[in-house]
mmCIF file of C-alpha atoms in Angstrom:
data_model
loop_
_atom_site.group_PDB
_atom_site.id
_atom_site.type_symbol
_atom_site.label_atom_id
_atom_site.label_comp_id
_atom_site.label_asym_id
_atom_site.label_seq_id
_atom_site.Cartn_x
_atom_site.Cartn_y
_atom_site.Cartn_z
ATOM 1 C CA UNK D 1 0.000 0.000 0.000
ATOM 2 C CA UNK D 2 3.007 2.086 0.407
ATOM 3 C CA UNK D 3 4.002 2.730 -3.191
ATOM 4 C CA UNK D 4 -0.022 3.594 -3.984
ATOM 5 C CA UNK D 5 0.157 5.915 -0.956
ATOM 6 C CA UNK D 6 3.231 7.266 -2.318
ATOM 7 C CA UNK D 7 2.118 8.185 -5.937
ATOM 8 C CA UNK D 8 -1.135 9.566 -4.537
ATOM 9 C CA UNK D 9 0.982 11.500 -2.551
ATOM 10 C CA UNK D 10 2.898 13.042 -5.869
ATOM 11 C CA UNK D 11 -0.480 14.123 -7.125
ATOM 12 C CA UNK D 12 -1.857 15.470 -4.402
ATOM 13 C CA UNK D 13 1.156 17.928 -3.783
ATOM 14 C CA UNK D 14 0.506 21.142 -4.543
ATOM 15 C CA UNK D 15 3.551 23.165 -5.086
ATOM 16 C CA UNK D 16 3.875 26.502 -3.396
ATOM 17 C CA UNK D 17 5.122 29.270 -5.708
ATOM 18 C CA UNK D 18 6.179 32.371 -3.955
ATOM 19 C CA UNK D 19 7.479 35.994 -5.537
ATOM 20 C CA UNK D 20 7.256 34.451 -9.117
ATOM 21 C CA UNK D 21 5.313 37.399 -10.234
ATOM 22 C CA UNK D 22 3.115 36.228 -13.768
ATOM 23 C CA UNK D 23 2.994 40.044 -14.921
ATOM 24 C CA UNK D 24 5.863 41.356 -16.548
ATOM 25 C CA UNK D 25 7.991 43.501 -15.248
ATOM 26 C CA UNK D 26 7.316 47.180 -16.334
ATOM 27 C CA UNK D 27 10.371 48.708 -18.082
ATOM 28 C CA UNK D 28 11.303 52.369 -17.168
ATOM 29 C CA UNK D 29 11.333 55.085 -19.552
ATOM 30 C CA UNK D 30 14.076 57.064 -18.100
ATOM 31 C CA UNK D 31 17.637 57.150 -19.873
ATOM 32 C CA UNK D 32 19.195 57.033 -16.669
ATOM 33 C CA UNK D 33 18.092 53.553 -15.984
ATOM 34 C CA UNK D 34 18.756 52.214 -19.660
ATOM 35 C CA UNK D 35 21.042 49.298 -18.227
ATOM 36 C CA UNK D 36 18.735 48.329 -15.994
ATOM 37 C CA UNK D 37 16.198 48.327 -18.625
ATOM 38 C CA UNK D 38 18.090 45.697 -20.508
ATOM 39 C CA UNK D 39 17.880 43.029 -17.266
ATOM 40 C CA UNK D 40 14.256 43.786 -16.771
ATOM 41 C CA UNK D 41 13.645 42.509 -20.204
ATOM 42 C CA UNK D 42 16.076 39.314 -19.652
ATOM 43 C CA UNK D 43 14.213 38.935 -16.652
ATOM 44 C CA UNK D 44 10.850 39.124 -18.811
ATOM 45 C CA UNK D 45 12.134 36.948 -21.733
ATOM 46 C CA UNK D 46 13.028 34.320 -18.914
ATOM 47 C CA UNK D 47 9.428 34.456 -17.979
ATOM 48 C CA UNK D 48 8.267 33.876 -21.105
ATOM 49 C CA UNK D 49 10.088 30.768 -21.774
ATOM 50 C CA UNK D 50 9.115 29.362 -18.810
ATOM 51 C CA UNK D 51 5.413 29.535 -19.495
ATOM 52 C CA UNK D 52 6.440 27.789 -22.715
ATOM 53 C CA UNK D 53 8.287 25.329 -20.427
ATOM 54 C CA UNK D 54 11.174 25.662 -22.087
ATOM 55 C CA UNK D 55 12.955 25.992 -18.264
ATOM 56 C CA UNK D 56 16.691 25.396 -19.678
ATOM 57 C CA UNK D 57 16.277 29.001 -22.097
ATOM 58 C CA UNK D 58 14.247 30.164 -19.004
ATOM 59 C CA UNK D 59 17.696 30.079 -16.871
ATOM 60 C CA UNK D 60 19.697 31.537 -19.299
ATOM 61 C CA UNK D 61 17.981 34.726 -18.820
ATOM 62 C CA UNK D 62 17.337 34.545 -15.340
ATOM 63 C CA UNK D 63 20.876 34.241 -14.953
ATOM 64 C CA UNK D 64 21.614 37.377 -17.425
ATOM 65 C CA UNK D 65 19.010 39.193 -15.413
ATOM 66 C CA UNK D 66 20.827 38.315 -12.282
ATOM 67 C CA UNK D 67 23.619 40.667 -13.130
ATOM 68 C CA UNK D 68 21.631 43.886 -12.073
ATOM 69 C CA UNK D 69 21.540 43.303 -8.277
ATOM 70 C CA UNK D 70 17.732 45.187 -8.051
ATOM 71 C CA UNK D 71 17.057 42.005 -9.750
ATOM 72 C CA UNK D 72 19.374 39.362 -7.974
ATOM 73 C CA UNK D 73 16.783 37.941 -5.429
ATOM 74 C CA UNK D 74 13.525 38.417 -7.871
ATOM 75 C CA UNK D 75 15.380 36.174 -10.653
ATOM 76 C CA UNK D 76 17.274 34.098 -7.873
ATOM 77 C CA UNK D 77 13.538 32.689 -6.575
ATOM 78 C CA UNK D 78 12.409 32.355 -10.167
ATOM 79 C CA UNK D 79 15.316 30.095 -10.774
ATOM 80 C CA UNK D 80 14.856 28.083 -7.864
ATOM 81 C CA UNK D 81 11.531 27.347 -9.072
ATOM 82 C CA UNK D 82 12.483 26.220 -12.337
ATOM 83 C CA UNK D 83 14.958 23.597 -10.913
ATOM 84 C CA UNK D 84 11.577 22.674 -8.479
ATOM 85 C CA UNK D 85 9.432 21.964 -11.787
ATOM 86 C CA UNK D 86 12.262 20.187 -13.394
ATOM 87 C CA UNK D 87 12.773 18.057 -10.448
ATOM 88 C CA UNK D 88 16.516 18.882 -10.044
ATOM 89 C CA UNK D 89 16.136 18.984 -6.653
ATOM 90 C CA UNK D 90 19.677 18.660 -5.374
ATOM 91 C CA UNK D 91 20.009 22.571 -7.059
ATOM 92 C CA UNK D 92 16.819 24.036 -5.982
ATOM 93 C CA UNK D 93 16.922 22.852 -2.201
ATOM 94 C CA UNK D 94 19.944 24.882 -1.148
ATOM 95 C CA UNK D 95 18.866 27.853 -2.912
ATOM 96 C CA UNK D 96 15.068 27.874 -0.681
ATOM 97 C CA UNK D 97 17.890 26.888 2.159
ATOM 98 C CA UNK D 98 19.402 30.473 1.534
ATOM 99 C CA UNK D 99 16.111 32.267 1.059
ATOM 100 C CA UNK D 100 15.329 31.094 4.548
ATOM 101 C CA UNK D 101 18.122 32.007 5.968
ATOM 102 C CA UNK D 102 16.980 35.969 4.520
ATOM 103 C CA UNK D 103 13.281 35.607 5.453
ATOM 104 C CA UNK D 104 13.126 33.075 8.037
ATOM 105 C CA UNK D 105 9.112 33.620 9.108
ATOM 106 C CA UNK D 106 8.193 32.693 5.445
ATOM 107 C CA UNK D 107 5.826 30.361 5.036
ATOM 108 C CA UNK D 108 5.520 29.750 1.657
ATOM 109 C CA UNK D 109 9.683 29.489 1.603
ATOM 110 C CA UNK D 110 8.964 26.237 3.964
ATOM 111 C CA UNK D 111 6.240 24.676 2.354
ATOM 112 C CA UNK D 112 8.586 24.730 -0.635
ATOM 113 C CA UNK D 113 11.077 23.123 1.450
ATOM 114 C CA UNK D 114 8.397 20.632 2.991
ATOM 115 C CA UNK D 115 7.106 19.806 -0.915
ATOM 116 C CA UNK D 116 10.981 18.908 -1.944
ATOM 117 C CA UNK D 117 10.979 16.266 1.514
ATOM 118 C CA UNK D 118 8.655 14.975 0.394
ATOM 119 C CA UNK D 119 9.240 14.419 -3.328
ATOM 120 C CA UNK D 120 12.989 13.016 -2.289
ATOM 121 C CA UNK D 121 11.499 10.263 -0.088
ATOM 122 C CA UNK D 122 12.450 12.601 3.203
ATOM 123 C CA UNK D 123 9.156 11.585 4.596
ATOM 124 C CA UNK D 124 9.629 11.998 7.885
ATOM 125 C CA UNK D 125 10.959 15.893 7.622
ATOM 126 C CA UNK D 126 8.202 16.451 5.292
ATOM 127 C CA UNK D 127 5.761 15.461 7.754
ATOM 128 C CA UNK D 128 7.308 17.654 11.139
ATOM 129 C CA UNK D 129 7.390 20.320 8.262
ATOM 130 C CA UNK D 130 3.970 20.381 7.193
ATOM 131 C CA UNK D 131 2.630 20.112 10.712
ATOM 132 C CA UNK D 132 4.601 23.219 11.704
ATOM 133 C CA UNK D 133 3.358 24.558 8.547
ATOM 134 C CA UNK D 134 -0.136 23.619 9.866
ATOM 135 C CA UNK D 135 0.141 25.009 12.869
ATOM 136 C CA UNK D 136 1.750 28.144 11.948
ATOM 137 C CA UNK D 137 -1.349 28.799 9.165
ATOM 138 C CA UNK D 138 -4.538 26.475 10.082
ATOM 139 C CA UNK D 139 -6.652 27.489 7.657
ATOM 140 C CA UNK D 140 -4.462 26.728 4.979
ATOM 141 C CA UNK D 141 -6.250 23.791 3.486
ATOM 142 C CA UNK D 142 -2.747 22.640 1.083
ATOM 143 C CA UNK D 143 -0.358 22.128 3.306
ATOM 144 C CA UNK D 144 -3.524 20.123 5.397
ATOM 145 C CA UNK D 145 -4.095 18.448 2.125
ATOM 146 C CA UNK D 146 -0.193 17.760 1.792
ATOM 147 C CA UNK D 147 0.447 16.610 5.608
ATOM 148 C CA UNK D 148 -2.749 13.907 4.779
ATOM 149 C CA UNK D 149 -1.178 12.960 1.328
ATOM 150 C CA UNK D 150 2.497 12.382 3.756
ATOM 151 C CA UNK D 151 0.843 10.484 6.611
ATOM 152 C CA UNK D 152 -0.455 8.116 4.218
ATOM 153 C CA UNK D 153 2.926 7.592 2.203
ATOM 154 C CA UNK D 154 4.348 6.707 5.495
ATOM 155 C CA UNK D 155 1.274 4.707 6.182
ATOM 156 C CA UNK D 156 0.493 6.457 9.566
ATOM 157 C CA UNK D 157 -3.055 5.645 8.416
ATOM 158 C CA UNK D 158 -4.825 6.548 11.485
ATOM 159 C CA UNK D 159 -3.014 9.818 11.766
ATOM 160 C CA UNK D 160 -4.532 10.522 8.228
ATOM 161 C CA UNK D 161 -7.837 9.438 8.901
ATOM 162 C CA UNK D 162 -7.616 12.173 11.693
ATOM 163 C CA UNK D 163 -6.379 14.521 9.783
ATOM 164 C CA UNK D 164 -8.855 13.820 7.118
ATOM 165 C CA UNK D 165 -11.588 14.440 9.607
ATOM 166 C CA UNK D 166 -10.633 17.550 10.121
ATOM 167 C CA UNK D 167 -9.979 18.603 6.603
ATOM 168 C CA UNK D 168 -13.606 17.334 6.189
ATOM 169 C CA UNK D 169 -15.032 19.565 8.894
ATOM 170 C CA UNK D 170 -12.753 22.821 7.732
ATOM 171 C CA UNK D 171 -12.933 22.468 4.251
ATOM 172 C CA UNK D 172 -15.737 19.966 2.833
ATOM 173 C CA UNK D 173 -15.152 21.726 -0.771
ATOM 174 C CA UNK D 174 -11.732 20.272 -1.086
ATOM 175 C CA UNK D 175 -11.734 17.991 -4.045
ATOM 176 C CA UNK D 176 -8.731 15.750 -2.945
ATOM 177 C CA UNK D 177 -11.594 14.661 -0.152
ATOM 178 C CA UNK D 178 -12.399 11.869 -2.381
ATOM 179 C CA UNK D 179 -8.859 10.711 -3.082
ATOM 180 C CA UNK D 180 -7.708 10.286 0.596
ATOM 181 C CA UNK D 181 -11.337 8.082 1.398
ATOM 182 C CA UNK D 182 -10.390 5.674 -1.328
ATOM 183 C CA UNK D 183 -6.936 5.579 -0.284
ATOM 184 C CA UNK D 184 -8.114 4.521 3.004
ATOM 185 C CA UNK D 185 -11.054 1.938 1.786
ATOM 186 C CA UNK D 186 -7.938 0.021 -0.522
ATOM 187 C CA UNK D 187 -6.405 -0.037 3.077
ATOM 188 C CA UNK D 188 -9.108 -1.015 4.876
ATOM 189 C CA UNK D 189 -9.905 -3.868 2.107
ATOM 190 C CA UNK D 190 -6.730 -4.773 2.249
ATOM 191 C CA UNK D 191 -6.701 -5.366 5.767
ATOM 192 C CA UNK D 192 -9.855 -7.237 5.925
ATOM 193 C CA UNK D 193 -8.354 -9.605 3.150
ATOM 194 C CA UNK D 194 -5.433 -10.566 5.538
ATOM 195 C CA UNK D 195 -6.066 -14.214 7.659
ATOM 196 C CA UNK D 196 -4.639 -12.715 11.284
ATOM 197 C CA UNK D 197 -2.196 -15.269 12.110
ATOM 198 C CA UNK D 198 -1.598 -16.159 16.341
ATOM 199 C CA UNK D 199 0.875 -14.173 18.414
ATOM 200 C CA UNK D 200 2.743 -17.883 19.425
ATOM 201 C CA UNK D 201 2.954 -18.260 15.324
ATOM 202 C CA UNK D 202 6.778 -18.311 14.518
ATOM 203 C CA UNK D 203 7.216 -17.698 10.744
ATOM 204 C CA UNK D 204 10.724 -18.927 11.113
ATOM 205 C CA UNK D 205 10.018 -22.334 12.057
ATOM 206 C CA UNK D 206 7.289 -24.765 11.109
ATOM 207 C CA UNK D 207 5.227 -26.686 13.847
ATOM 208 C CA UNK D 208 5.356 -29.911 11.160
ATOM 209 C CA UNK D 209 9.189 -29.297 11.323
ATOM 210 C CA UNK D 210 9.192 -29.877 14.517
ATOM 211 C CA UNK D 211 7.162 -32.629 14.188
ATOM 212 C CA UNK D 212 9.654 -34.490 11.721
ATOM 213 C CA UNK D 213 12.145 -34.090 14.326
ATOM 214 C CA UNK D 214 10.137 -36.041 16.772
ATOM 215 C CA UNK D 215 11.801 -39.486 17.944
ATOM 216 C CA UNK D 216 10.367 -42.662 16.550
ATOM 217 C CA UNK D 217 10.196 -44.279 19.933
ATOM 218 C CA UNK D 218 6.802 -42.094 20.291
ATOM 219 C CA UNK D 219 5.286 -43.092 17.092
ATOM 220 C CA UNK D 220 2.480 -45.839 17.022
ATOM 221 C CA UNK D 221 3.964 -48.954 15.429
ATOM 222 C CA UNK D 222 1.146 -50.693 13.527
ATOM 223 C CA UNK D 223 1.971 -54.275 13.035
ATOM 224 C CA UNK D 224 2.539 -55.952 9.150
ATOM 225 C CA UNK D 225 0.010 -57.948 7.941
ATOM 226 C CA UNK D 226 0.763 -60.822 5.470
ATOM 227 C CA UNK D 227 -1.439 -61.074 2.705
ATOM 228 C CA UNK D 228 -3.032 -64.636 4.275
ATOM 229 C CA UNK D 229 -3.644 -62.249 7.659
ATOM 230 C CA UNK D 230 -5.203 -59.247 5.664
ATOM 231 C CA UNK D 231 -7.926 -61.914 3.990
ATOM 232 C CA UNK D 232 -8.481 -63.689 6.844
ATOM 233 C CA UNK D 233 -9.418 -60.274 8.877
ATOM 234 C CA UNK D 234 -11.553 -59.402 5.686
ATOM 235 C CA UNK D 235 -13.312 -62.421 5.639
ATOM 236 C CA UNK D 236 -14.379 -62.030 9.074
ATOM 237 C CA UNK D 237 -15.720 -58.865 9.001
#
């Protein structure tokens, strides 16, 4: 159940985009800021491609738009969520790592943390993240919705079913409300197809082993019967 936990997990997950504005950036008239001019439109061009998902032509220009450093942090988050979408995670975690480190009460830094836990495997971090991440903002119903979709990759099932209560309660528009009840009925069908076996059961060792190993001296010897003996006894009965 783990691996169908897991992949509902992956499309549950709702990655968190933060200062990736959609809307270009305006471009300033003045000669005095010509130069900077030129980034803003790298910085534009790199949006662009990425809405074409071309993400590798995307970098390029974040990376030329870089250069002016009014733009170094606004191009530095875009590029960290390019390497999120590409699933190069081993780039984009250290870079939210440093954005942390600069805003350190930012939310929507650590659910992008929390969402790369979770999609290395790091289960366990991704859940103490997302229930900090709860805590910190309870009625935010993703990072609910993502703590529900890591409790059952883990297969803390019961945890989940909590949780799933109170995502029910909160937010009974959610359309993932579906997916985590038939997560939990393959679970509970599943359990109700397994034969519970005794607590003195040893899988290691067979009780008919052990009954091969008994000594003959305690088996029942039954006598031979010649073939005269065997029609005799039939005839009589």
């Amino acid at each position: 159940m783990k691996r169908t936990a897991f992949f509902a997990l992956i499309f549950i997950l709702v990655f968190t985009c933060f200062s990736c504005v959609t809307k270009p950036v305006p471009i300033l008239g003045d000669k005095k800021n010509a130069i900077t001019n030129i980034y803003i439109e790298y910085l534009n061009i790199g949006d662009v491609y990425y809405s074409l998902e071309k993400y590798d032509k995307s970098l390029e220009y974040y990376k030329l738009a870089m250069q002016d450093s009014s733009l170094y942090w606004a191009s530095y988050y875009k590029m960290a969520k390019v390497y999120a979408v590409q699933s190069n995670w081993d780039a984009a975690l250290p870079m939210y790592r440093r954005m942390l480190r600069r805003e350190k009460d930012n939310d929507s830094i650590k659910a992008s943390i929390a969402y790369i836990y979770a999609m290395t495997g790091s289960l366990k971090k991704a859940e103490r993240a997302y229930k900090e991440l709860v805590y910190l903002q309870p009625d935010n119903r993703e990072y609910l919705e993502n703590l529900i979709a890591v409790y059952f990759a883990r297969e803390h099932y019961e945890d989940g079913r909590a949780a799933l209560d109170i995502l029910i309660e909160k937010f009974p528009d959610s359309e993932n409300i579906q997916k985590f009840r038939d997560v939990l009925k393959n679970v509970d069908d599943e359990q109700s197809e397994e034969i519970p076996l005794d607590e003195d059961f040893d899988e290691g060792r067979s009780v008919f082993d052990e009954e091969l190993e008994t000594s003959d001296e305690d088996d029942i010897e039954v006598p031979f019967e010649s073939k005269a003996d065997a029609k005799e006894t039939l005839n009589k009965s």
